[in-house]
Amino acid sequence: MASSEASRSSPRSRRELEVRNPRQDKYSVLLPTYNERENLPLIVWLLVKSFSESGINYEVIIIDDGSPDGTRDVAEQLEKIYGADRILLRPREKKLGLGTAYIHGMKHATGNYIIIMDADLSHHPKFIPEFIRKQKEGNFDIVSGTRYKGSGGVYGWDLKRKIISRGANFITQILLRPGASDLTGSFRLYRKEVLQKLIEKCVSKGYVFQMEMIVRARQLNYTIGEVPISFVDRVYGESKLGGNEIVSFLKGLLTLFATT
Amino acid sequence: NFRAQSSGPHREGELRGPKVVTMTKLAQWLWGLAILGSIWAVLTMGSLGLELPSSYQEVLWPLPAYLLVSAGCYALGIVGYRVATFHDCEDAARELQSQIQEARADLVRKGLRF
């Protein structure tokens, strides 16, 4: 294996030499939380289960933005239960953006791959081994979960929400042709250096942030693989899709349309 | 000057392939529409001196409107089809609920105070 890698002389070969033995690959899950006291223990339990069943080396980095509901206390308990080498609590004083949460988390990440997901149980850790398999299969820079392809789907959405989601996705595909089917999803695996580079470039907030990450990835010629996922809308707590979200989504979409 | 925005000093991008000069998506759309629009204008106005048979003319004149309407129908059809075939992940929701019960019990056993 080593010889076939070394014999290639394309610009990629240098990168491929850096690819480590699968056993040495480590996956850092970044979990930004805000008032997820109920969900955090459950998602961590599911993560530990999924990783240990498939024998993957991992760590979970919890970035709590000063939740008033005691998320931090629960995180500290989880740190004790599972060990401080597996569960790392790296809180911040107050609510700052998602992008800075990822930057903050990555500073403490020791893995060479980063997985980002929501802590509200809408993203199930059982898909992570599939993400990893997909990444290795195509040596992708990014693997994105998709609700819109193959066996992917959603649970807990009414007709109106489905129409808005499918409509927004259709318009986005027509306008941006991004090369990935789920732009607003936030269940993804990145090479660490790729995520670092992308975050430097991205300026948007909210839904548009995830969309901009994929659009910038295409600009920088990063490769993207996709894995169908089932998205189970918030079990505890409220899911939000108001007029404000739609307006800011459209603004963000048009900004990306005009500038990228 | 919006049409020839280069992909810029992204070393990562250059490492992986030839440097491409890219237009913004907006510019690509404007160019596309401008090209199609001028072809249509030339043909309907007959400004190249070519006289198209009047039956062609009758089709050509309202062609943009027809295209617009069919594009709209196509969009509605696609979105409608995708809404109708959007998977409802009932199984995933059920699986999650039972795993939540399991997780709670296990975590309490491990000493977690919820």
mmCIF file of C-alpha atoms in Angstrom:
data_model
loop_
_atom_site.group_PDB
_atom_site.id
_atom_site.type_symbol
_atom_site.label_atom_id
_atom_site.label_comp_id
_atom_site.label_asym_id
_atom_site.label_seq_id
_atom_site.Cartn_x
_atom_site.Cartn_y
_atom_site.Cartn_z
ATOM 1 C CA MET A 1 0.000 0.000 0.000
ATOM 2 C CA ALA A 2 2.748 2.395 0.963
ATOM 3 C CA SER A 3 4.595 1.779 -2.288
ATOM 4 C CA SER A 4 1.600 2.517 -4.493
ATOM 5 C CA GLU A 5 1.070 5.770 -2.659
ATOM 6 C CA ALA A 6 4.684 6.788 -2.930
ATOM 7 C CA SER A 7 4.911 5.981 -6.617
ATOM 8 C CA ARG A 8 2.260 8.500 -7.593
ATOM 9 C CA SER A 9 3.579 11.857 -8.597
ATOM 10 C CA SER A 10 0.376 13.887 -8.752
ATOM 11 C CA PRO A 11 0.015 16.864 -6.417
ATOM 12 C CA ARG A 12 -2.317 14.743 -4.360
ATOM 13 C CA SER A 13 0.334 12.186 -3.497
ATOM 14 C CA ARG A 14 1.839 14.419 -0.863
ATOM 15 C CA ARG A 15 -1.496 14.571 0.849
ATOM 16 C CA GLU A 16 -2.041 10.860 0.507
ATOM 17 C CA LEU A 17 1.268 10.157 2.200
ATOM 18 C CA GLU A 18 -0.087 12.039 5.160
ATOM 19 C CA VAL A 19 -3.102 9.763 5.329
ATOM 20 C CA ARG A 20 -2.602 7.750 8.452
ATOM 21 C CA ASN A 21 -3.258 4.155 9.142
ATOM 22 C CA PRO A 22 -7.002 3.791 9.834
ATOM 23 C CA ARG A 23 -6.140 2.666 13.340
ATOM 24 C CA GLN A 24 -4.536 6.015 14.026
ATOM 25 C CA ASP A 25 -7.423 8.056 12.647
ATOM 26 C CA LYS A 26 -9.181 9.919 15.380
ATOM 27 C CA TYR A 27 -12.561 11.555 15.169
ATOM 28 C CA SER A 28 -13.413 14.619 17.247
ATOM 29 C CA VAL A 29 -17.122 15.310 17.584
ATOM 30 C CA LEU A 30 -17.914 18.965 18.218
ATOM 31 C CA LEU A 31 -21.151 19.443 20.136
ATOM 32 C CA PRO A 32 -22.148 23.066 20.580
ATOM 33 C CA THR A 33 -24.883 23.218 23.229
ATOM 34 C CA TYR A 34 -27.267 25.783 24.611
ATOM 35 C CA ASN A 35 -29.909 24.584 27.059
ATOM 36 C CA GLU A 36 -29.553 20.899 26.148
ATOM 37 C CA ARG A 37 -29.624 19.510 29.674
ATOM 38 C CA GLU A 38 -32.199 16.870 28.676
ATOM 39 C CA ASN A 39 -30.587 15.851 25.419
ATOM 40 C CA LEU A 40 -26.875 16.005 26.154
ATOM 41 C CA PRO A 41 -26.580 12.794 28.238
ATOM 42 C CA LEU A 42 -28.627 10.920 25.638
ATOM 43 C CA ILE A 43 -26.630 12.087 22.634
ATOM 44 C CA VAL A 44 -23.361 11.365 24.442
ATOM 45 C CA TRP A 45 -24.609 7.880 25.350
ATOM 46 C CA LEU A 46 -25.535 7.225 21.716
ATOM 47 C CA LEU A 47 -22.174 8.546 20.526
ATOM 48 C CA VAL A 48 -20.234 6.341 22.935
ATOM 49 C CA LYS A 49 -22.327 3.340 21.885
ATOM 50 C CA SER A 50 -21.853 3.957 18.192
ATOM 51 C CA PHE A 51 -18.104 4.553 18.434
ATOM 52 C CA SER A 52 -17.305 1.701 20.784
ATOM 53 C CA GLU A 53 -19.397 -0.790 18.789
ATOM 54 C CA SER A 54 -17.452 0.019 15.644
ATOM 55 C CA GLY A 55 -14.069 0.338 17.340
ATOM 56 C CA ILE A 56 -13.391 3.889 16.264
ATOM 57 C CA ASN A 57 -11.018 6.187 18.134
ATOM 58 C CA TYR A 58 -12.916 9.294 19.195
ATOM 59 C CA GLU A 59 -13.439 12.191 21.539
ATOM 60 C CA VAL A 60 -16.500 14.342 22.155
ATOM 61 C CA ILE A 61 -15.936 18.043 22.732
ATOM 62 C CA ILE A 62 -18.842 19.819 24.398
ATOM 63 C CA ILE A 63 -18.898 23.550 23.814
ATOM 64 C CA ASP A 64 -21.537 24.932 26.133
ATOM 65 C CA ASP A 65 -22.326 28.600 25.730
ATOM 66 C CA GLY A 66 -23.222 29.414 29.332
ATOM 67 C CA SER A 67 -26.615 27.642 29.305
ATOM 68 C CA PRO A 68 -28.729 28.750 32.269
ATOM 69 C CA ASP A 69 -30.416 25.319 32.542
ATOM 70 C CA GLY A 70 -27.399 23.487 33.953
ATOM 71 C CA THR A 71 -26.173 21.805 30.771
ATOM 72 C CA ARG A 72 -22.667 22.369 32.069
ATOM 73 C CA ASP A 73 -23.338 20.444 35.276
ATOM 74 C CA VAL A 74 -24.606 17.468 33.287
ATOM 75 C CA ALA A 75 -21.566 17.697 31.002
ATOM 76 C CA GLU A 76 -19.253 17.573 34.013
ATOM 77 C CA GLN A 77 -21.002 14.444 35.237
ATOM 78 C CA LEU A 78 -20.609 12.848 31.819
ATOM 79 C CA GLU A 79 -16.929 13.750 31.845
ATOM 80 C CA LYS A 80 -16.587 11.807 35.092
ATOM 81 C CA ILE A 81 -18.588 8.823 33.876
ATOM 82 C CA TYR A 82 -16.860 8.347 30.530
ATOM 83 C CA GLY A 83 -13.435 9.812 31.313
ATOM 84 C CA ALA A 84 -11.890 13.177 30.532
ATOM 85 C CA ASP A 85 -10.037 11.739 27.536
ATOM 86 C CA ARG A 86 -13.337 10.852 25.811
ATOM 87 C CA ILE A 87 -15.623 13.668 26.933
ATOM 88 C CA LEU A 88 -14.018 17.115 26.932
ATOM 89 C CA LEU A 89 -15.961 20.033 28.320
ATOM 90 C CA ARG A 90 -14.758 23.307 26.836
ATOM 91 C CA PRO A 91 -17.413 25.860 27.795
ATOM 92 C CA ARG A 92 -17.631 29.519 26.922
ATOM 93 C CA GLU A 93 -19.019 32.377 28.975
ATOM 94 C CA LYS A 94 -21.961 33.364 26.818
ATOM 95 C CA LYS A 95 -23.744 32.615 23.571
ATOM 96 C CA LEU A 96 -21.437 33.384 20.660
ATOM 97 C CA GLY A 97 -21.895 32.244 17.063
ATOM 98 C CA LEU A 98 -21.750 28.703 15.731
ATOM 99 C CA GLY A 99 -18.643 29.426 13.655
ATOM 100 C CA THR A 100 -16.685 30.581 16.699
ATOM 101 C CA ALA A 101 -17.938 27.552 18.637
ATOM 102 C CA TYR A 102 -16.341 25.314 15.998
ATOM 103 C CA ILE A 103 -13.114 27.335 16.101
ATOM 104 C CA HIS A 104 -13.095 27.118 19.886
ATOM 105 C CA GLY A 105 -13.746 23.376 19.795
ATOM 106 C CA MET A 106 -11.108 22.706 17.164
ATOM 107 C CA LYS A 107 -8.432 24.384 19.283
ATOM 108 C CA HIS A 108 -8.897 21.520 21.716
ATOM 109 C CA ALA A 109 -9.489 18.749 19.183
ATOM 110 C CA THR A 110 -6.806 16.070 18.876
ATOM 111 C CA GLY A 111 -8.492 14.138 16.056
ATOM 112 C CA ASN A 112 -7.537 14.444 12.397
ATOM 113 C CA TYR A 113 -11.203 14.389 11.421
ATOM 114 C CA ILE A 114 -13.940 16.581 12.858
ATOM 115 C CA ILE A 115 -17.613 15.635 13.035
ATOM 116 C CA ILE A 116 -20.163 18.354 13.584
ATOM 117 C CA MET A 117 -23.733 17.599 14.557
ATOM 118 C CA ASP A 118 -26.631 18.943 16.578
ATOM 119 C CA ALA A 119 -26.929 17.924 20.206
ATOM 120 C CA ASP A 120 -30.740 17.852 20.126
ATOM 121 C CA LEU A 121 -31.031 14.200 18.961
ATOM 122 C CA SER A 122 -32.159 15.138 15.461
ATOM 123 C CA HIS A 123 -28.885 13.654 14.195
ATOM 124 C CA HIS A 124 -28.327 10.039 15.167
ATOM 125 C CA PRO A 125 -24.736 8.911 15.846
ATOM 126 C CA LYS A 126 -25.470 5.558 14.166
ATOM 127 C CA PHE A 127 -24.690 7.274 10.858
ATOM 128 C CA ILE A 128 -21.154 8.225 11.857
ATOM 129 C CA PRO A 129 -19.602 4.856 10.921
ATOM 130 C CA GLU A 130 -21.263 5.265 7.504
ATOM 131 C CA PHE A 131 -19.776 8.760 7.168
ATOM 132 C CA ILE A 132 -16.347 7.332 7.942
ATOM 133 C CA ARG A 133 -16.770 4.481 5.474
ATOM 134 C CA LYS A 134 -17.890 6.941 2.806
ATOM 135 C CA GLN A 135 -14.931 9.220 3.495
ATOM 136 C CA LYS A 136 -12.446 6.384 3.062
ATOM 137 C CA GLU A 137 -14.210 5.039 -0.023
ATOM 138 C CA GLY A 138 -13.709 8.262 -1.997
ATOM 139 C CA ASN A 139 -10.947 9.894 0.075
ATOM 140 C CA PHE A 140 -13.359 12.811 0.435
ATOM 141 C CA ASP A 141 -12.512 16.075 2.175
ATOM 142 C CA ILE A 142 -16.070 16.396 3.456
ATOM 143 C CA VAL A 143 -18.900 13.931 3.979
ATOM 144 C CA SER A 144 -22.302 15.531 4.354
ATOM 145 C CA GLY A 145 -25.436 13.905 5.688
ATOM 146 C CA THR A 146 -28.402 14.402 3.380
ATOM 147 C CA ARG A 147 -32.138 14.301 4.096
ATOM 148 C CA TYR A 148 -32.971 14.669 0.423
ATOM 149 C CA LYS A 149 -31.404 11.632 -1.229
ATOM 150 C CA GLY A 150 -31.781 7.866 -1.185
ATOM 151 C CA SER A 151 -33.067 6.528 2.096
ATOM 152 C CA GLY A 152 -32.707 9.948 3.749
ATOM 153 C CA GLY A 153 -35.720 11.674 5.235
ATOM 154 C CA VAL A 154 -37.295 13.508 8.135
ATOM 155 C CA TYR A 155 -39.613 12.759 11.007
ATOM 156 C CA GLY A 156 -41.970 15.201 12.683
ATOM 157 C CA TRP A 157 -42.435 17.694 9.854
ATOM 158 C CA ASP A 158 -45.883 18.771 8.720
ATOM 159 C CA LEU A 159 -46.790 19.418 5.096
ATOM 160 C CA LYS A 160 -46.019 23.131 5.286
ATOM 161 C CA ARG A 161 -42.565 22.501 6.660
ATOM 162 C CA LYS A 162 -41.888 19.910 3.953
ATOM 163 C CA ILE A 163 -42.994 22.269 1.200
ATOM 164 C CA ILE A 164 -40.806 25.090 2.517
ATOM 165 C CA SER A 165 -37.856 22.743 2.900
ATOM 166 C CA ARG A 166 -38.169 21.153 -0.535
ATOM 167 C CA GLY A 167 -38.902 24.511 -2.179
ATOM 168 C CA ALA A 168 -35.930 26.203 -0.551
ATOM 169 C CA ASN A 169 -33.723 23.266 -1.498
ATOM 170 C CA PHE A 170 -34.907 23.353 -5.128
ATOM 171 C CA ILE A 171 -34.272 27.095 -5.488
ATOM 172 C CA THR A 172 -30.865 26.708 -3.877
ATOM 173 C CA GLN A 173 -29.910 23.879 -6.236
ATOM 174 C CA ILE A 174 -30.963 25.935 -9.270
ATOM 175 C CA LEU A 175 -29.213 29.115 -8.174
ATOM 176 C CA LEU A 176 -26.019 27.794 -6.622
ATOM 177 C CA ARG A 177 -25.484 24.326 -8.169
ATOM 178 C CA PRO A 178 -23.435 23.420 -5.105
ATOM 179 C CA GLY A 179 -22.681 19.759 -5.818
ATOM 180 C CA ALA A 180 -24.347 18.547 -2.629
ATOM 181 C CA SER A 181 -28.010 17.868 -2.037
ATOM 182 C CA ASP A 182 -28.425 19.035 1.573
ATOM 183 C CA LEU A 183 -26.980 22.480 2.130
ATOM 184 C CA THR A 184 -28.699 23.522 5.312
ATOM 185 C CA GLY A 185 -28.023 20.311 7.196
ATOM 186 C CA SER A 186 -25.390 20.375 9.888
ATOM 187 C CA PHE A 187 -24.417 16.713 10.233
ATOM 188 C CA ARG A 188 -21.046 16.491 8.543
ATOM 189 C CA LEU A 189 -17.557 15.063 8.708
ATOM 190 C CA TYR A 190 -14.576 17.198 7.718
ATOM 191 C CA ARG A 191 -10.857 16.741 7.511
ATOM 192 C CA LYS A 192 -9.643 18.973 10.295
ATOM 193 C CA GLU A 193 -7.544 21.247 8.093
ATOM 194 C CA VAL A 194 -10.428 21.580 5.620
ATOM 195 C CA LEU A 195 -12.850 22.713 8.305
ATOM 196 C CA GLN A 196 -10.304 25.192 9.601
ATOM 197 C CA LYS A 197 -9.836 26.677 6.149
ATOM 198 C CA LEU A 198 -13.584 26.843 5.475
ATOM 199 C CA ILE A 199 -14.417 28.535 8.751
ATOM 200 C CA GLU A 200 -11.856 31.243 7.997
ATOM 201 C CA LYS A 201 -13.757 31.991 4.794
ATOM 202 C CA CYS A 202 -17.326 31.866 6.066
ATOM 203 C CA VAL A 203 -19.086 34.928 7.356
ATOM 204 C CA SER A 204 -22.781 33.921 7.533
ATOM 205 C CA LYS A 205 -24.858 32.904 10.517
ATOM 206 C CA GLY A 206 -27.504 30.267 11.178
ATOM 207 C CA TYR A 207 -28.780 28.112 8.301
ATOM 208 C CA VAL A 208 -26.785 30.132 5.816
ATOM 209 C CA PHE A 209 -23.540 29.277 7.610
ATOM 210 C CA GLN A 210 -23.914 25.571 6.741
ATOM 211 C CA MET A 211 -24.832 26.498 3.184
ATOM 212 C CA GLU A 212 -21.849 28.799 2.803
ATOM 213 C CA MET A 213 -19.518 26.068 4.048
ATOM 214 C CA ILE A 214 -20.526 23.822 1.131
ATOM 215 C CA VAL A 215 -20.443 26.632 -1.422
ATOM 216 C CA ARG A 216 -16.948 27.697 -0.313
ATOM 217 C CA ALA A 217 -15.884 24.051 -0.335
ATOM 218 C CA ARG A 218 -16.849 23.849 -3.990
ATOM 219 C CA GLN A 219 -14.936 27.057 -4.723
ATOM 220 C CA LEU A 220 -11.830 25.618 -3.081
ATOM 221 C CA ASN A 221 -12.213 22.352 -5.050
ATOM 222 C CA TYR A 222 -12.748 20.212 -1.993
ATOM 223 C CA THR A 223 -14.468 16.904 -2.644
ATOM 224 C CA ILE A 224 -17.808 16.131 -0.999
ATOM 225 C CA GLY A 225 -19.367 12.737 -0.359
ATOM 226 C CA GLU A 226 -22.952 12.227 0.807
ATOM 227 C CA VAL A 227 -24.659 9.798 3.146
ATOM 228 C CA PRO A 228 -28.465 9.650 3.457
ATOM 229 C CA ILE A 229 -29.604 10.332 7.014
ATOM 230 C CA SER A 230 -32.907 10.353 8.831
ATOM 231 C CA PHE A 231 -33.540 13.609 10.616
ATOM 232 C CA VAL A 232 -35.776 13.208 13.642
ATOM 233 C CA ASP A 233 -36.955 16.657 14.606
ATOM 234 C CA ARG A 234 -36.420 17.741 18.175
ATOM 235 C CA VAL A 235 -37.731 15.247 20.694
ATOM 236 C CA TYR A 236 -37.318 17.638 23.615
ATOM 237 C CA GLY A 237 -37.529 21.393 23.263
ATOM 238 C CA GLU A 238 -38.957 23.376 20.413
ATOM 239 C CA SER A 239 -37.973 23.400 16.801
ATOM 240 C CA LYS A 240 -37.974 26.777 15.189
ATOM 241 C CA LEU A 241 -38.841 27.809 11.667
ATOM 242 C CA GLY A 242 -40.418 31.221 11.669
ATOM 243 C CA GLY A 243 -40.763 34.019 9.164
ATOM 244 C CA ASN A 244 -37.467 35.439 10.384
ATOM 245 C CA GLU A 245 -35.589 32.255 9.519
ATOM 246 C CA ILE A 246 -37.075 32.224 6.034
ATOM 247 C CA VAL A 247 -36.196 35.875 5.388
ATOM 248 C CA SER A 248 -32.633 35.470 6.610
ATOM 249 C CA PHE A 249 -32.294 32.275 4.566
ATOM 250 C CA LEU A 250 -33.384 34.085 1.391
ATOM 251 C CA LYS A 251 -31.063 36.997 2.101
ATOM 252 C CA GLY A 252 -28.178 34.615 2.631
ATOM 253 C CA LEU A 253 -29.026 32.658 -0.497
ATOM 254 C CA LEU A 254 -29.112 35.792 -2.651
ATOM 255 C CA THR A 255 -25.863 37.036 -1.117
ATOM 256 C CA LEU A 256 -24.144 33.770 -2.013
ATOM 257 C CA PHE A 257 -25.756 33.863 -5.475
ATOM 258 C CA ALA A 258 -24.334 37.319 -6.149
ATOM 259 C CA THR A 259 -20.921 36.843 -4.594
ATOM 260 C CA THR A 260 -19.761 33.297 -5.265
ATOM 261 C CA ASN B 1 -16.037 43.719 -13.479
ATOM 262 C CA PHE B 2 -18.195 41.126 -11.757
ATOM 263 C CA ARG B 3 -17.826 38.633 -14.517
ATOM 264 C CA ALA B 4 -14.189 37.730 -14.242
ATOM 265 C CA GLN B 5 -13.659 37.220 -10.583
ATOM 266 C CA SER B 6 -10.724 34.875 -10.299
ATOM 267 C CA SER B 7 -10.808 32.148 -7.728
ATOM 268 C CA GLY B 8 -8.229 34.179 -5.876
ATOM 269 C CA PRO B 9 -5.193 33.335 -3.849
ATOM 270 C CA HIS B 10 -6.515 30.059 -2.515
ATOM 271 C CA ARG B 11 -3.401 27.956 -2.445
ATOM 272 C CA GLU B 12 -5.378 24.870 -1.557
ATOM 273 C CA GLY B 13 -7.414 25.154 -4.725
ATOM 274 C CA GLU B 14 -4.373 25.658 -6.906
ATOM 275 C CA LEU B 15 -2.699 22.654 -5.443
ATOM 276 C CA ARG B 16 -5.448 20.420 -6.740
ATOM 277 C CA GLY B 17 -5.875 21.467 -10.292
ATOM 278 C CA PRO B 18 -5.525 24.168 -12.880
ATOM 279 C CA LYS B 19 -6.545 27.601 -11.732
ATOM 280 C CA VAL B 20 -9.948 28.408 -13.099
ATOM 281 C CA VAL B 21 -11.368 31.827 -13.640
ATOM 282 C CA THR B 22 -14.889 31.708 -12.287
ATOM 283 C CA MET B 23 -17.892 33.944 -12.634
ATOM 284 C CA THR B 24 -20.326 34.456 -9.828
ATOM 285 C CA LYS B 25 -23.536 32.472 -10.230
ATOM 286 C CA LEU B 26 -25.380 35.727 -10.782
ATOM 287 C CA ALA B 27 -23.031 36.630 -13.635
ATOM 288 C CA GLN B 28 -23.451 33.184 -15.195
ATOM 289 C CA TRP B 29 -27.223 33.629 -15.153
ATOM 290 C CA LEU B 30 -27.059 37.130 -16.602
ATOM 291 C CA TRP B 31 -24.747 35.961 -19.391
ATOM 292 C CA GLY B 32 -26.948 33.010 -20.191
ATOM 293 C CA LEU B 33 -30.075 35.137 -20.326
ATOM 294 C CA ALA B 34 -28.314 37.842 -22.350
ATOM 295 C CA ILE B 35 -27.137 35.323 -24.956
ATOM 296 C CA LEU B 36 -30.531 33.619 -25.292
ATOM 297 C CA GLY B 37 -32.267 37.005 -25.283
ATOM 298 C CA SER B 38 -30.153 38.369 -28.107
ATOM 299 C CA ILE B 39 -30.622 35.253 -30.243
ATOM 300 C CA TRP B 40 -34.362 35.621 -29.771
ATOM 301 C CA ALA B 41 -34.241 39.353 -30.526
ATOM 302 C CA VAL B 42 -32.187 38.875 -33.699
ATOM 303 C CA LEU B 43 -34.559 36.200 -34.979
ATOM 304 C CA THR B 44 -37.794 38.026 -34.222
ATOM 305 C CA MET B 45 -36.693 41.487 -35.290
ATOM 306 C CA GLY B 46 -35.235 40.052 -38.478
ATOM 307 C CA SER B 47 -32.311 42.439 -38.120
ATOM 308 C CA LEU B 48 -29.915 40.131 -39.937
ATOM 309 C CA GLY B 49 -32.031 40.468 -43.012
ATOM 310 C CA LEU B 50 -33.257 36.916 -42.849
ATOM 311 C CA GLU B 51 -36.930 36.640 -43.478
ATOM 312 C CA LEU B 52 -38.391 33.757 -41.501
ATOM 313 C CA PRO B 53 -41.669 32.281 -42.683
ATOM 314 C CA SER B 54 -44.580 33.820 -40.794
ATOM 315 C CA SER B 55 -45.477 30.502 -39.159
ATOM 316 C CA TYR B 56 -42.030 30.533 -37.488
ATOM 317 C CA GLN B 57 -42.568 34.130 -36.446
ATOM 318 C CA GLU B 58 -45.821 33.234 -34.758
ATOM 319 C CA VAL B 59 -44.093 30.636 -32.633
ATOM 320 C CA LEU B 60 -41.029 32.781 -31.918
ATOM 321 C CA TRP B 61 -42.774 35.855 -30.564
ATOM 322 C CA PRO B 62 -44.407 34.304 -27.522
ATOM 323 C CA LEU B 63 -41.627 31.732 -27.007
ATOM 324 C CA PRO B 64 -40.059 33.409 -23.908
ATOM 325 C CA ALA B 65 -43.455 33.494 -22.214
ATOM 326 C CA TYR B 66 -44.033 29.802 -23.015
ATOM 327 C CA LEU B 67 -40.604 28.898 -21.672
ATOM 328 C CA LEU B 68 -41.206 30.864 -18.500
ATOM 329 C CA VAL B 69 -44.522 29.146 -17.893
ATOM 330 C CA SER B 70 -43.129 25.680 -18.577
ATOM 331 C CA ALA B 71 -40.157 26.351 -16.295
ATOM 332 C CA GLY B 72 -42.626 27.325 -13.575
ATOM 333 C CA CYS B 73 -44.671 24.183 -14.140
ATOM 334 C CA TYR B 74 -41.537 22.058 -14.096
ATOM 335 C CA ALA B 75 -40.465 23.647 -10.788
ATOM 336 C CA LEU B 76 -43.884 23.111 -9.202
ATOM 337 C CA GLY B 77 -44.021 19.546 -10.487
ATOM 338 C CA ILE B 78 -40.567 18.689 -9.124
ATOM 339 C CA VAL B 79 -41.168 20.287 -5.734
ATOM 340 C CA GLY B 80 -44.605 18.659 -5.481
ATOM 341 C CA TYR B 81 -43.187 15.253 -6.363
ATOM 342 C CA ARG B 82 -40.375 15.636 -3.843
ATOM 343 C CA VAL B 83 -42.736 16.742 -1.092
ATOM 344 C CA ALA B 84 -44.981 13.764 -1.811
ATOM 345 C CA THR B 85 -42.067 11.320 -1.762
ATOM 346 C CA PHE B 86 -40.255 12.866 1.219
ATOM 347 C CA HIS B 87 -39.524 9.910 3.509
ATOM 348 C CA ASP B 88 -41.204 9.959 6.894
ATOM 349 C CA CYS B 89 -38.732 8.197 9.102
ATOM 350 C CA GLU B 90 -41.211 6.576 11.467
ATOM 351 C CA ASP B 91 -38.853 3.682 12.160
ATOM 352 C CA ALA B 92 -35.976 6.010 13.000
ATOM 353 C CA ALA B 93 -38.200 7.893 15.449
ATOM 354 C CA ARG B 94 -39.353 4.674 17.117
ATOM 355 C CA GLU B 95 -35.814 3.334 17.320
ATOM 356 C CA LEU B 96 -34.658 6.591 18.897
ATOM 357 C CA GLN B 97 -37.431 6.510 21.500
ATOM 358 C CA SER B 98 -36.529 3.015 22.620
ATOM 359 C CA GLN B 99 -32.823 3.886 22.711
ATOM 360 C CA ILE B 100 -33.643 6.930 24.859
ATOM 361 C CA GLN B 101 -35.281 4.651 27.438
ATOM 362 C CA GLU B 102 -32.270 2.361 27.340
ATOM 363 C CA ALA B 103 -29.862 5.300 27.639
ATOM 364 C CA ARG B 104 -31.684 6.795 30.625
ATOM 365 C CA ALA B 105 -31.662 3.532 32.504
ATOM 366 C CA ASP B 106 -27.994 2.924 31.759
ATOM 367 C CA LEU B 107 -26.959 6.467 32.669
ATOM 368 C CA VAL B 108 -28.820 6.336 35.977
ATOM 369 C CA ARG B 109 -27.015 3.074 36.681
ATOM 370 C CA LYS B 110 -23.724 4.813 35.951
ATOM 371 C CA GLY B 111 -24.625 7.482 38.513
ATOM 372 C CA LEU B 112 -25.893 10.360 36.402
ATOM 373 C CA ARG B 113 -28.333 12.720 38.063
ATOM 374 C CA PHE B 114 -30.640 13.989 35.328
#
